[in-house]
Amino acid sequence: GGALIPVSVALEQKLQEMGGDERAAYLQEAGCVSCLPKVISSGLQALDMQCFFTVGADEVRAWGVRKGSKAPQAAGMIHSDFERGFIMAETIAYDDLKEHGTETAVKAAGKYRMEGKQYVCHDGDIFHFK
């Protein structure tokens, strides 16, 4: 069976209009939580998908890809030329970045990886495609 997730669209819209501190205070005072993370997670699971991230100087972006996809297929989600010209993916696991705090610290810990065409993407991977 499918998951049933009750959602207050009015609440979610109101939360999106607030800043981070204001949102946290409002949720604490109201004694509730946003359902969006659960909706997104359930949707990805139902569709047999996962997310990977790309990081630029001024943008972090999440991309959806089918579970079991290889790195070139993930690159192709960004642009078909990236899939055709795929050389490698500089890869950081989300949990490693969370643990170490910065890309530099991840590299210093030896957790920064160069992955080839056969690499199977994992949920939360952070890629720089070459």
mmCIF file of N, CA and C in Angstrom, residues 44-106:
data_model
loop_
_atom_site.group_PDB
_atom_site.id
_atom_site.type_symbol
_atom_site.label_atom_id
_atom_site.label_comp_id
_atom_site.label_asym_id
_atom_site.label_seq_id
_atom_site.Cartn_x
_atom_site.Cartn_y
_atom_site.Cartn_z
ATOM 1 N N LEU A 44 9.922 10.118 -3.359
ATOM 2 C CA LEU A 44 11.120 9.530 -3.964
ATOM 3 C C LEU A 44 11.113 8.011 -3.808
ATOM 4 N N GLN A 45 10.749 7.549 -2.624
ATOM 5 C CA GLN A 45 10.713 6.106 -2.374
ATOM 6 C C GLN A 45 9.681 5.426 -3.270
ATOM 7 N N ALA A 46 8.498 6.011 -3.390
ATOM 8 C CA ALA A 46 7.439 5.424 -4.217
ATOM 9 C C ALA A 46 7.847 5.356 -5.688
ATOM 10 N N LEU A 47 8.646 6.310 -6.129
ATOM 11 C CA LEU A 47 9.090 6.362 -7.524
ATOM 12 C C LEU A 47 10.414 5.635 -7.760
ATOM 13 N N ASP A 48 10.953 4.995 -6.691
ATOM 14 C CA ASP A 48 12.233 4.287 -6.761
ATOM 15 C C ASP A 48 13.351 5.232 -7.205
ATOM 16 N N MET A 49 13.351 6.427 -6.596
ATOM 17 C CA MET A 49 14.347 7.443 -6.934
ATOM 18 C C MET A 49 15.139 7.841 -5.701
ATOM 19 N N GLN A 50 16.228 8.543 -5.950
ATOM 20 C CA GLN A 50 17.061 9.112 -4.898
ATOM 21 C C GLN A 50 17.604 10.436 -5.395
ATOM 22 N N CYS A 51 18.244 11.176 -4.504
ATOM 23 C CA CYS A 51 18.776 12.497 -4.867
ATOM 24 C C CYS A 51 20.294 12.496 -4.862
ATOM 25 N N PHE A 52 20.841 13.307 -5.754
ATOM 26 C CA PHE A 52 22.250 13.667 -5.671
ATOM 27 C C PHE A 52 22.309 15.184 -5.754
ATOM 28 N N PHE A 53 23.445 15.745 -5.385
ATOM 29 C CA PHE A 53 23.587 17.193 -5.331
ATOM 30 C C PHE A 53 24.737 17.665 -6.210
ATOM 31 N N THR A 54 24.584 18.871 -6.735
ATOM 32 C CA THR A 54 25.688 19.590 -7.360
ATOM 33 C C THR A 54 25.852 20.886 -6.583
ATOM 34 N N VAL A 55 27.096 21.329 -6.477
ATOM 35 C CA VAL A 55 27.409 22.513 -5.686
ATOM 36 C C VAL A 55 28.235 23.460 -6.536
ATOM 37 N N GLY A 56 27.770 24.697 -6.640
ATOM 38 C CA GLY A 56 28.515 25.730 -7.346
ATOM 39 C C GLY A 56 28.857 26.852 -6.390
ATOM 40 N N ALA A 57 29.478 27.885 -6.908
ATOM 41 C CA ALA A 57 29.886 29.018 -6.077
ATOM 42 C C ALA A 57 28.698 29.676 -5.384
ATOM 43 N N ASP A 58 27.556 29.730 -6.070
ATOM 44 C CA ASP A 58 26.402 30.421 -5.491
ATOM 45 C C ASP A 58 25.121 29.592 -5.527
ATOM 46 N N GLU A 59 25.246 28.270 -5.743
ATOM 47 C CA GLU A 59 24.041 27.450 -5.827
ATOM 48 C C GLU A 59 24.315 26.010 -5.418
ATOM 49 N N VAL A 60 23.411 25.467 -4.628
ATOM 50 C CA VAL A 60 23.382 24.038 -4.341
ATOM 51 C C VAL A 60 22.077 23.534 -4.925
ATOM 52 N N ARG A 61 22.151 22.431 -5.672
ATOM 53 C CA ARG A 61 20.937 21.942 -6.321
ATOM 54 C C ARG A 61 20.807 20.440 -6.124
ATOM 55 N N ALA A 62 19.591 19.999 -5.825
ATOM 56 C CA ALA A 62 19.281 18.573 -5.720
ATOM 57 C C ALA A 62 18.709 18.102 -7.048
ATOM 58 N N TRP A 63 19.097 16.900 -7.451
ATOM 59 C CA TRP A 63 18.629 16.290 -8.690
ATOM 60 C C TRP A 63 18.086 14.907 -8.360
ATOM 61 N N GLY A 64 17.029 14.509 -9.025
ATOM 62 C CA GLY A 64 16.481 13.178 -8.835
ATOM 63 C C GLY A 64 16.998 12.223 -9.894
ATOM 64 N N VAL A 65 17.270 10.985 -9.476
ATOM 65 C CA VAL A 65 17.744 9.946 -10.393
ATOM 66 C C VAL A 65 17.214 8.600 -9.888
ATOM 67 N N ARG A 66 16.956 7.693 -10.784
ATOM 68 C CA ARG A 66 16.487 6.356 -10.394
ATOM 69 C C ARG A 66 17.550 5.649 -9.552
ATOM 70 N N LYS A 67 17.093 4.905 -8.535
ATOM 71 C CA LYS A 67 18.022 4.092 -7.750
ATOM 72 C C LYS A 67 18.707 3.114 -8.689
ATOM 73 N N GLY A 68 20.000 2.902 -8.477
ATOM 74 C CA GLY A 68 20.769 2.000 -9.324
ATOM 75 C C GLY A 68 21.401 2.679 -10.525
ATOM 76 N N SER A 69 21.138 3.978 -10.707
ATOM 77 C CA SER A 69 21.729 4.704 -11.836
ATOM 78 C C SER A 69 23.230 4.839 -11.648
ATOM 79 N N LYS A 70 23.928 4.841 -12.769
ATOM 80 C CA LYS A 70 25.375 5.042 -12.740
ATOM 81 C C LYS A 70 25.683 6.524 -12.926
ATOM 82 N N ALA A 71 26.895 6.897 -12.564
ATOM 83 C CA ALA A 71 27.303 8.306 -12.582
ATOM 84 C C ALA A 71 27.038 9.005 -13.917
ATOM 85 N N PRO A 72 27.327 8.385 -15.073
ATOM 86 C CA PRO A 72 27.036 9.084 -16.331
ATOM 87 C C PRO A 72 25.546 9.401 -16.509
ATOM 88 N N GLN A 73 24.670 8.494 -16.036
ATOM 89 C CA GLN A 73 23.234 8.754 -16.120
ATOM 90 C C GLN A 73 22.853 9.940 -15.239
ATOM 91 N N ALA A 74 23.470 10.031 -14.074
ATOM 92 C CA ALA A 74 23.213 11.171 -13.195
ATOM 93 C C ALA A 74 23.661 12.461 -13.876
ATOM 94 N N ALA A 75 24.833 12.427 -14.483
ATOM 95 C CA ALA A 75 25.328 13.612 -15.198
ATOM 96 C C ALA A 75 24.364 14.010 -16.307
ATOM 97 N N GLY A 76 23.761 13.018 -16.958
ATOM 98 C CA GLY A 76 22.804 13.279 -18.025
ATOM 99 C C GLY A 76 21.535 13.947 -17.551
ATOM 100 N N MET A 77 21.218 13.849 -16.265
ATOM 101 C CA MET A 77 20.051 14.552 -15.721
ATOM 102 C C MET A 77 20.264 16.064 -15.779
ATOM 103 N N ILE A 78 21.515 16.482 -15.714
ATOM 104 C CA ILE A 78 21.850 17.905 -15.768
ATOM 105 C C ILE A 78 21.836 18.379 -17.217
ATOM 106 N N HIS A 79 22.517 17.615 -18.080
ATOM 107 C CA HIS A 79 22.538 17.942 -19.510
ATOM 108 C C HIS A 79 23.006 16.706 -20.269
ATOM 109 N N SER A 80 22.388 16.427 -21.396
ATOM 110 C CA SER A 80 22.742 15.228 -22.171
ATOM 111 C C SER A 80 24.213 15.234 -22.600
ATOM 112 N N ASP A 81 24.790 16.410 -22.829
ATOM 113 C CA ASP A 81 26.212 16.493 -23.187
ATOM 114 C C ASP A 81 27.103 15.978 -22.058
ATOM 115 N N PHE A 82 26.671 16.169 -20.804
ATOM 116 C CA PHE A 82 27.460 15.694 -19.665
ATOM 117 C C PHE A 82 27.513 14.170 -19.645
ATOM 118 N N GLU A 83 26.421 13.530 -20.039
ATOM 119 C CA GLU A 83 26.413 12.067 -20.080
ATOM 120 C C GLU A 83 27.294 11.561 -21.217
ATOM 121 N N ARG A 84 27.168 12.160 -22.386
ATOM 122 C CA ARG A 84 27.966 11.731 -23.545
ATOM 123 C C ARG A 84 29.463 11.941 -23.315
ATOM 124 N N GLY A 85 29.828 13.052 -22.697
ATOM 125 C CA GLY A 85 31.239 13.370 -22.507
ATOM 126 C C GLY A 85 31.779 13.000 -21.137
ATOM 127 N N PHE A 86 31.054 12.175 -20.397
ATOM 128 C CA PHE A 86 31.436 11.838 -19.026
ATOM 129 C C PHE A 86 32.842 11.247 -18.967
ATOM 130 N N ILE A 87 33.651 11.780 -18.069
ATOM 131 C CA ILE A 87 34.992 11.253 -17.817
ATOM 132 C C ILE A 87 35.031 10.635 -16.424
ATOM 133 N N MET A 88 34.622 11.417 -15.428
ATOM 134 C CA MET A 88 34.609 10.947 -14.047
ATOM 135 C C MET A 88 33.764 11.889 -13.200
ATOM 136 N N ALA A 89 33.479 11.441 -11.993
ATOM 137 C CA ALA A 89 32.732 12.264 -11.049
ATOM 138 C C ALA A 89 33.541 12.396 -9.770
ATOM 139 N N GLU A 90 33.890 13.623 -9.429
ATOM 140 C CA GLU A 90 34.489 13.873 -8.124
ATOM 141 C C GLU A 90 33.326 13.778 -7.144
ATOM 142 N N THR A 91 33.466 12.922 -6.134
ATOM 143 C CA THR A 91 32.325 12.537 -5.310
ATOM 144 C C THR A 91 32.599 12.704 -3.825
ATOM 145 N N ILE A 92 31.602 13.260 -3.138
ATOM 146 C CA ILE A 92 31.614 13.358 -1.680
ATOM 147 C C ILE A 92 30.285 12.788 -1.195
ATOM 148 N N ALA A 93 30.322 11.927 -0.194
ATOM 149 C CA ALA A 93 29.092 11.436 0.424
ATOM 150 C C ALA A 93 28.537 12.541 1.323
ATOM 151 N N TYR A 94 27.236 12.723 1.288
ATOM 152 C CA TYR A 94 26.596 13.759 2.105
ATOM 153 C C TYR A 94 26.974 13.605 3.575
ATOM 154 N N ASP A 95 26.951 12.371 4.092
ATOM 155 C CA ASP A 95 27.274 12.150 5.504
ATOM 156 C C ASP A 95 28.707 12.561 5.828
ATOM 157 N N ASP A 96 29.633 12.373 4.877
ATOM 158 C CA ASP A 96 31.020 12.797 5.099
ATOM 159 C C ASP A 96 31.118 14.317 5.168
ATOM 160 N N LEU A 97 30.387 15.009 4.296
ATOM 161 C CA LEU A 97 30.400 16.471 4.339
ATOM 162 C C LEU A 97 29.781 16.969 5.637
ATOM 163 N N LYS A 98 28.705 16.334 6.049
ATOM 164 C CA LYS A 98 28.044 16.718 7.303
ATOM 165 C C LYS A 98 28.989 16.510 8.493
ATOM 166 N N GLU A 99 29.722 15.397 8.478
ATOM 167 C CA GLU A 99 30.650 15.088 9.568
ATOM 168 C C GLU A 99 31.844 16.034 9.603
ATOM 169 N N HIS A 100 32.424 16.339 8.439
ATOM 170 C CA HIS A 100 33.666 17.107 8.389
ATOM 171 C C HIS A 100 33.458 18.600 8.158
ATOM 172 N N GLY A 101 32.308 19.003 7.655
ATOM 173 C CA GLY A 101 31.965 20.416 7.574
ATOM 174 C C GLY A 101 32.291 21.143 6.289
ATOM 175 N N THR A 102 33.418 20.828 5.663
ATOM 176 C CA THR A 102 33.802 21.515 4.429
ATOM 177 C C THR A 102 34.393 20.513 3.442
ATOM 178 N N GLU A 103 34.396 20.899 2.176
ATOM 179 C CA GLU A 103 34.992 20.053 1.146
ATOM 180 C C GLU A 103 36.475 19.838 1.424
ATOM 181 N N THR A 104 37.157 20.880 1.874
ATOM 182 C CA THR A 104 38.584 20.781 2.198
ATOM 183 C C THR A 104 38.824 19.764 3.308
ATOM 184 N N ALA A 105 37.986 19.794 4.341
ATOM 185 C CA ALA A 105 38.127 18.847 5.452
ATOM 186 C C ALA A 105 37.819 17.418 5.005
ATOM 187 N N VAL A 106 36.861 17.260 4.101
ATOM 188 C CA VAL A 106 36.549 15.932 3.557
ATOM 189 C C VAL A 106 37.767 15.388 2.811
#
